[in-house]
mmCIF file of C-alpha atoms and ligand atoms in Angstrom:
data_model
loop_
_atom_site.group_PDB
_atom_site.id
_atom_site.type_symbol
_atom_site.label_atom_id
_atom_site.label_comp_id
_atom_site.label_asym_id
_atom_site.label_seq_id
_atom_site.Cartn_x
_atom_site.Cartn_y
_atom_site.Cartn_z
ATOM 1 C CA MET A 1 19.902 8.821 38.542
ATOM 2 C CA ASN A 2 16.219 9.824 38.988
ATOM 3 C CA ARG A 3 14.151 8.991 35.919
ATOM 4 C CA THR A 4 11.538 11.579 34.901
ATOM 5 C CA PRO A 5 8.443 9.830 33.480
ATOM 6 C CA VAL A 6 8.500 10.420 29.731
ATOM 7 C CA THR A 7 5.791 9.278 27.335
ATOM 8 C CA VAL A 8 6.261 9.117 23.577
ATOM 9 C CA ARG A 9 3.402 9.291 21.067
ATOM 10 C CA LYS A 10 2.677 10.177 17.444
ATOM 11 C CA ALA A 11 2.403 13.921 16.706
ATOM 12 C CA GLU A 12 -1.055 15.426 16.181
ATOM 13 C CA PRO A 13 -2.154 18.624 14.430
ATOM 14 C CA SER A 14 -2.435 20.315 17.862
ATOM 15 C CA ASP A 15 1.361 19.848 18.331
ATOM 16 C CA VAL A 16 2.262 21.989 15.309
ATOM 17 C CA THR A 17 2.860 25.246 17.236
ATOM 18 C CA SER A 18 5.181 23.591 19.786
ATOM 19 C CA LEU A 19 7.015 21.612 17.083
ATOM 20 C CA ARG A 20 7.593 24.822 15.109
ATOM 21 C CA GLU A 21 9.136 26.374 18.203
ATOM 22 C CA LEU A 22 11.206 23.251 18.969
ATOM 23 C CA TRP A 23 12.608 22.968 15.420
ATOM 24 C CA SER A 24 12.696 26.732 14.635
ATOM 25 C CA GLY A 25 16.478 26.623 14.118
ATOM 26 C CA ILE A 26 16.352 23.928 11.479
ATOM 27 C CA LEU A 27 13.225 24.895 9.544
ATOM 28 C CA ARG A 28 13.453 26.973 6.376
ATOM 29 C CA LYS A 29 14.191 30.621 7.086
ATOM 30 C CA GLY A 30 10.762 32.075 6.470
ATOM 31 C CA GLY A 31 8.019 33.867 8.313
ATOM 32 C CA LEU A 32 6.167 32.287 11.219
ATOM 33 C CA ASP A 33 3.160 31.382 9.035
ATOM 34 C CA GLU A 34 5.378 29.666 6.483
ATOM 35 C CA GLN A 35 7.150 27.635 9.165
ATOM 36 C CA LEU A 36 3.822 26.668 10.755
ATOM 37 C CA ALA A 37 2.512 25.568 7.354
ATOM 38 C CA ASP A 38 5.679 23.510 6.751
ATOM 39 C CA VAL A 39 5.392 21.726 10.093
ATOM 40 C CA ALA A 40 1.644 21.148 9.598
ATOM 41 C CA GLN A 41 2.420 19.542 6.232
ATOM 42 C CA VAL A 42 5.175 17.366 7.733
ATOM 43 C CA VAL A 43 2.863 16.165 10.524
ATOM 44 C CA ALA A 44 -0.026 15.466 8.129
ATOM 45 C CA THR A 45 2.208 13.588 5.650
ATOM 46 C CA ALA A 46 3.780 11.502 8.397
ATOM 47 C CA ASP A 47 0.331 10.699 9.792
ATOM 48 C CA ALA A 48 -0.827 9.406 6.400
ATOM 49 C CA ARG A 49 2.186 7.173 5.732
ATOM 50 C CA ASP A 50 3.411 4.008 7.413
ATOM 51 C CA ASP A 51 7.091 4.661 6.641
ATOM 52 C CA LEU A 52 7.088 8.046 8.430
ATOM 53 C CA CYS A 53 6.459 9.129 12.006
ATOM 54 C CA VAL A 54 6.839 12.346 13.962
ATOM 55 C CA ALA A 55 7.354 11.085 17.516
ATOM 56 C CA VAL A 56 6.811 13.558 20.340
ATOM 57 C CA ALA A 57 7.941 13.090 23.934
ATOM 58 C CA GLU A 58 5.860 14.475 26.789
ATOM 59 C CA VAL A 59 6.757 15.177 30.407
ATOM 60 C CA ASP A 60 3.795 15.922 32.691
ATOM 61 C CA GLY A 61 1.583 16.404 29.623
ATOM 62 C CA GLU A 62 3.914 19.037 28.140
ATOM 63 C CA LEU A 63 5.674 18.562 24.810
ATOM 64 C CA ALA A 64 9.355 18.207 25.750
ATOM 65 C CA GLY A 65 10.965 16.992 22.533
ATOM 66 C CA ALA A 66 10.453 15.333 19.171
ATOM 67 C CA VAL A 67 12.131 13.363 16.419
ATOM 68 C CA TYR A 68 11.175 12.730 12.790
ATOM 69 C CA LEU A 69 11.508 9.077 11.740
ATOM 70 C CA GLU A 70 11.656 7.678 8.232
ATOM 71 C CA ALA A 71 12.026 4.053 7.151
ATOM 72 C CA THR A 72 14.246 4.403 4.124
ATOM 73 C CA THR A 73 17.505 3.036 2.708
ATOM 74 C CA PHE A 74 21.095 3.720 3.791
ATOM 75 C CA THR A 75 21.587 6.021 0.805
ATOM 76 C CA PRO A 76 19.811 6.325 -2.575
ATOM 77 C CA LEU A 77 22.464 3.927 -3.932
ATOM 78 C CA ASN A 78 22.991 1.618 -0.950
ATOM 79 C CA LEU A 79 19.560 -0.005 -0.670
ATOM 80 C CA GLU A 80 20.193 -1.604 2.722
ATOM 81 C CA PRO A 81 17.115 -0.561 4.784
ATOM 82 C CA ALA A 82 17.726 2.024 7.504
ATOM 83 C CA VAL A 83 15.664 4.265 9.770
ATOM 84 C CA LEU A 84 16.584 7.917 9.547
ATOM 85 C CA ALA A 85 16.082 9.721 12.876
ATOM 86 C CA VAL A 86 16.025 13.378 11.856
ATOM 87 C CA SER A 87 16.584 16.183 14.382
ATOM 88 C CA PRO A 88 16.005 14.559 17.756
ATOM 89 C CA HIS A 89 15.454 17.732 19.723
ATOM 90 C CA VAL A 90 14.582 18.487 23.339
ATOM 91 C CA PHE A 91 13.564 21.898 24.732
ATOM 92 C CA PRO A 92 16.528 23.190 26.813
ATOM 93 C CA HIS A 93 14.618 23.118 30.126
ATOM 94 C CA PHE A 94 13.799 19.413 29.619
ATOM 95 C CA ARG A 95 17.349 18.262 28.788
ATOM 96 C CA ARG A 96 19.304 15.689 30.829
ATOM 97 C CA LYS A 97 16.116 14.087 32.113
ATOM 98 C CA GLY A 98 16.025 11.130 29.712
ATOM 99 C CA VAL A 99 13.777 12.738 27.056
ATOM 100 C CA GLY A 100 16.394 12.419 24.267
ATOM 101 C CA SER A 101 16.945 8.773 25.199
ATOM 102 C CA ALA A 102 13.172 8.157 25.069
ATOM 103 C CA LEU A 103 13.092 9.637 21.538
ATOM 104 C CA MET A 104 15.961 7.423 20.397
ATOM 105 C CA GLU A 105 14.219 4.452 22.021
ATOM 106 C CA ALA A 106 11.207 5.294 19.820
ATOM 107 C CA ALA A 107 13.552 5.304 16.783
ATOM 108 C CA CYS A 108 14.885 1.897 17.821
ATOM 109 C CA ARG A 109 11.355 0.500 18.250
ATOM 110 C CA PHE A 110 10.259 1.951 14.868
ATOM 111 C CA ALA A 111 13.219 0.100 13.245
ATOM 112 C CA GLU A 112 12.607 -3.168 15.136
ATOM 113 C CA GLN A 113 8.899 -3.192 14.196
ATOM 114 C CA ARG A 114 9.953 -3.099 10.519
ATOM 115 C CA GLY A 115 12.838 -5.555 10.869
ATOM 116 C CA ILE A 116 15.283 -2.764 9.982
ATOM 117 C CA ALA A 117 18.801 -3.374 11.241
ATOM 118 C CA HIS A 118 20.213 0.184 11.167
ATOM 119 C CA VAL A 119 19.334 3.634 12.513
ATOM 120 C CA GLN A 120 20.996 6.777 11.180
ATOM 121 C CA THR A 121 20.991 10.238 12.698
ATOM 122 C CA ALA A 122 22.950 13.474 12.428
ATOM 123 C CA ALA A 123 24.112 16.260 14.702
ATOM 124 C CA ALA A 124 25.792 19.547 13.840
ATOM 125 C CA ALA A 125 29.589 19.124 13.969
ATOM 126 C CA GLU A 126 29.895 21.865 16.622
ATOM 127 C CA ALA A 127 27.113 20.452 18.880
ATOM 128 C CA ARG A 128 29.446 18.757 21.389
ATOM 129 C CA ASP A 129 26.739 17.558 23.813
ATOM 130 C CA ALA A 130 24.608 16.122 21.028
ATOM 131 C CA ASN A 131 27.609 14.351 19.476
ATOM 132 C CA ARG A 132 28.637 12.886 22.821
ATOM 133 C CA PHE A 133 25.024 11.781 23.402
ATOM 134 C CA MET A 134 24.956 10.079 19.962
ATOM 135 C CA ALA A 135 28.381 8.492 20.452
ATOM 136 C CA ARG A 136 27.275 7.010 23.811
ATOM 137 C CA LEU A 137 24.302 5.455 21.990
ATOM 138 C CA SER A 138 26.799 3.781 19.587
ATOM 139 C CA PHE A 139 26.292 6.103 16.585
ATOM 140 C CA ALA A 140 29.604 6.234 14.718
ATOM 141 C CA PRO A 141 30.427 9.129 12.381
ATOM 142 C CA GLN A 142 29.887 8.117 8.736
ATOM 143 C CA ALA A 143 30.188 11.259 6.650
ATOM 144 C CA MET A 144 30.396 15.023 6.817
ATOM 145 C CA LEU A 145 27.301 16.573 5.227
ATOM 146 C CA ARG A 146 28.294 19.748 3.376
ATOM 147 C CA ALA A 147 26.062 22.380 1.783
ATOM 148 C CA ALA A 148 26.731 25.324 -0.558
ATOM 149 C CA SER A 149 24.425 27.755 -2.325
ATOM 150 C CA THR A 150 24.101 26.938 -6.030
ATOM 151 C CA THR A 151 25.497 30.395 -6.887
ATOM 152 C CA ALA A 152 28.557 29.857 -4.686
ATOM 153 C CA LEU A 153 29.124 26.444 -6.281
ATOM 154 C CA ARG A 154 28.789 27.890 -9.815
ATOM 155 C CA ALA A 155 31.214 30.709 -8.955
ATOM 156 C CA ARG A 156 33.873 28.236 -7.748
ATOM 157 C CA LEU A 157 33.579 25.792 -10.652
ATOM 158 C CA PRO A 158 36.133 26.070 -13.512
ATOM 159 C CA GLN A 159 34.905 28.274 -16.378
ATOM 160 C CA ALA A 160 32.742 26.354 -18.871
ATOM 161 C CA ARG A 161 34.933 25.027 -21.719
ATOM 162 C CA PRO A 162 33.725 25.206 -25.367
ATOM 163 C CA VAL A 163 32.214 21.871 -26.427
ATOM 164 C CA ARG A 164 34.318 20.292 -29.204
ATOM 165 C CA GLN A 165 32.413 18.823 -32.176
ATOM 166 C CA ALA A 166 32.986 15.080 -32.434
ATOM 167 C CA ALA A 167 34.770 14.000 -35.688
ATOM 168 C CA PRO A 168 32.415 12.183 -38.121
ATOM 169 C CA SER A 169 32.559 8.400 -37.854
ATOM 170 C CA ALA A 170 33.899 6.240 -40.735
ATOM 171 C CA SER A 171 30.372 5.149 -41.824
ATOM 172 C CA HIS A 172 29.132 8.765 -41.687
ATOM 173 C CA ARG A 173 32.176 9.815 -43.804
ATOM 174 C CA GLN A 174 31.344 7.052 -46.363
ATOM 175 C CA ARG A 175 27.714 8.284 -46.594
ATOM 176 C CA ILE A 176 28.917 11.854 -47.297
ATOM 177 C CA ASP A 177 31.326 10.536 -49.970
ATOM 178 C CA ARG A 178 28.467 8.618 -51.649
ATOM 179 C CA VAL A 179 26.186 11.700 -51.699
ATOM 180 C CA LEU A 180 28.976 13.886 -53.198
ATOM 181 C CA ALA A 181 29.750 11.227 -55.836
ATOM 182 C CA ALA A 182 26.038 10.989 -56.820
ATOM 183 C CA ARG A 183 25.821 14.791 -57.187
ATOM 184 C CA ARG A 184 28.995 14.787 -59.364
ATOM 185 C CA ILE A 185 27.535 12.088 -61.650
ATOM 186 C CA ARG A 186 24.236 14.024 -61.978
ATOM 187 C CA ARG A 187 26.148 17.218 -62.918
ATOM 188 C CA GLU A 188 28.217 15.333 -65.556
ATOM 189 C CA ARG A 189 25.001 13.934 -67.151
ATOM 190 C CA VAL A 190 23.412 17.387 -67.554
ATOM 191 C CA PRO A 191 23.862 18.288 -71.249
ATOM 192 C CA GLY A 192 25.475 21.553 -72.214
HETATM 193 C C1 COA B 1 20.979 15.828 22.089
HETATM 194 C C2 COA B 1 19.664 15.941 22.866
HETATM 195 C C3 COA B 1 18.524 15.499 21.946
HETATM 196 C C4 COA B 1 19.715 15.033 24.083
HETATM 197 O O1 COA B 1 18.481 15.147 24.776
HETATM 198 P P1 COA B 1 18.355 14.924 26.360
HETATM 199 O O2 COA B 1 16.929 14.925 26.700
HETATM 200 O O3 COA B 1 19.219 15.864 27.081
HETATM 201 O O4 COA B 1 18.944 13.439 26.454
HETATM 202 P P2 COA B 1 18.996 12.525 27.756
HETATM 203 O O5 COA B 1 18.519 13.273 28.933
HETATM 204 O O6 COA B 1 18.356 11.235 27.439
HETATM 205 O O7 COA B 1 20.554 12.261 27.869
HETATM 206 C C5 COA B 1 21.468 13.359 27.869
HETATM 207 C C6 COA B 1 22.505 13.162 28.942
HETATM 208 O O8 COA B 1 21.891 13.384 30.193
HETATM 209 C C7 COA B 1 22.116 12.258 31.036
HETATM 210 N N1 COA B 1 20.931 12.132 31.863
HETATM 211 C C8 COA B 1 19.747 11.619 31.514
HETATM 212 N N2 COA B 1 18.890 11.686 32.561
HETATM 213 C C9 COA B 1 19.575 12.288 33.574
HETATM 214 C C10 COA B 1 19.237 12.647 34.904
HETATM 215 N N3 COA B 1 18.037 12.424 35.409
HETATM 216 N N4 COA B 1 20.187 13.272 35.635
HETATM 217 C C11 COA B 1 21.400 13.538 35.131
HETATM 218 N N5 COA B 1 21.783 13.211 33.884
HETATM 219 C C12 COA B 1 20.865 12.591 33.119
HETATM 220 C C13 COA B 1 22.294 11.104 30.103
HETATM 221 O O9 COA B 1 23.051 10.072 30.680
HETATM 222 C C14 COA B 1 23.026 11.742 28.965
HETATM 223 O O10 COA B 1 24.409 11.834 29.214
HETATM 224 P P3 COA B 1 25.464 11.819 27.992
HETATM 225 O O11 COA B 1 25.082 12.920 27.050
HETATM 226 O O12 COA B 1 26.742 12.034 28.672
HETATM 227 O O13 COA B 1 25.306 10.463 27.348
HETATM 228 C C15 COA B 1 19.426 17.390 23.378
HETATM 229 O O14 COA B 1 20.578 17.793 24.083
HETATM 230 C C16 COA B 1 19.132 18.402 22.312
HETATM 231 O O15 COA B 1 17.979 18.602 21.943
HETATM 232 N N6 COA B 1 20.167 19.080 21.812
HETATM 233 C C17 COA B 1 20.005 20.134 20.839
HETATM 234 C C18 COA B 1 19.558 19.618 19.537
HETATM 235 C C19 COA B 1 20.552 18.703 18.894
HETATM 236 O O16 COA B 1 21.725 19.042 18.731
HETATM 237 N N7 COA B 1 20.055 17.543 18.485
HETATM 238 C C20 COA B 1 20.869 16.557 17.824
HETATM 239 C C21 COA B 1 20.566 16.349 16.413
HETATM 240 S S1 COA B 1 19.895 17.664 15.512
#
């Protein structure tokens, strides 16, 4: 298998236009300017932080693919450190040349440099090639990520039930009894 020379480096502001095009399918559905602004923000934030990196792969000086890396934890509750490799993506005309592998090698290096023992990534369930690629690299399926609009979720939830008032506690009941008794005594003392 002939290896195409691939170099991987940190993203720079001048990569924003190509990265927007590369990730257009997974960015928020907005106008071009909004997507460009989002990617510019992602690149700038990653550049300023040690736990983040946007790694871009180049072939013959041309941006061929990219991956977003974050040193984080397995989940918000499982605090085992893990590197999240988000959206490893290669332009179609650069696929099957080792660019995706170079991006995942960058993810591996990013984890090793921080002594992190796990790398997580995700691929759309229907993306057969991407899932086979991940499986070959030893990524095992862990969970199915599901999403719903808040309105759809609200519409499917059982109707809100009326909130029942809690019965007063024994000490609260005793306090009420004492107040009523004091009022009764005051009334009895009033002449007339
Ligand atoms: C998944 C993806 C990142 C892989 O990128 P890639 O650059 O094609 O990856 P590689 O070239 O390193 O490897 C891909 C396959 O080509 C093979 N390959 C690599 N170099 C090759 C060469 N010179 N000749 C022939 N085959 C080659 C690899 O062995 C690998 O085979 P496998 O999938 O059976 O394991 C890419 O297909 C992609 O961007 N897909 C769409 C986005 C996507 O779904 N991303 C996943 C998460 S969002």
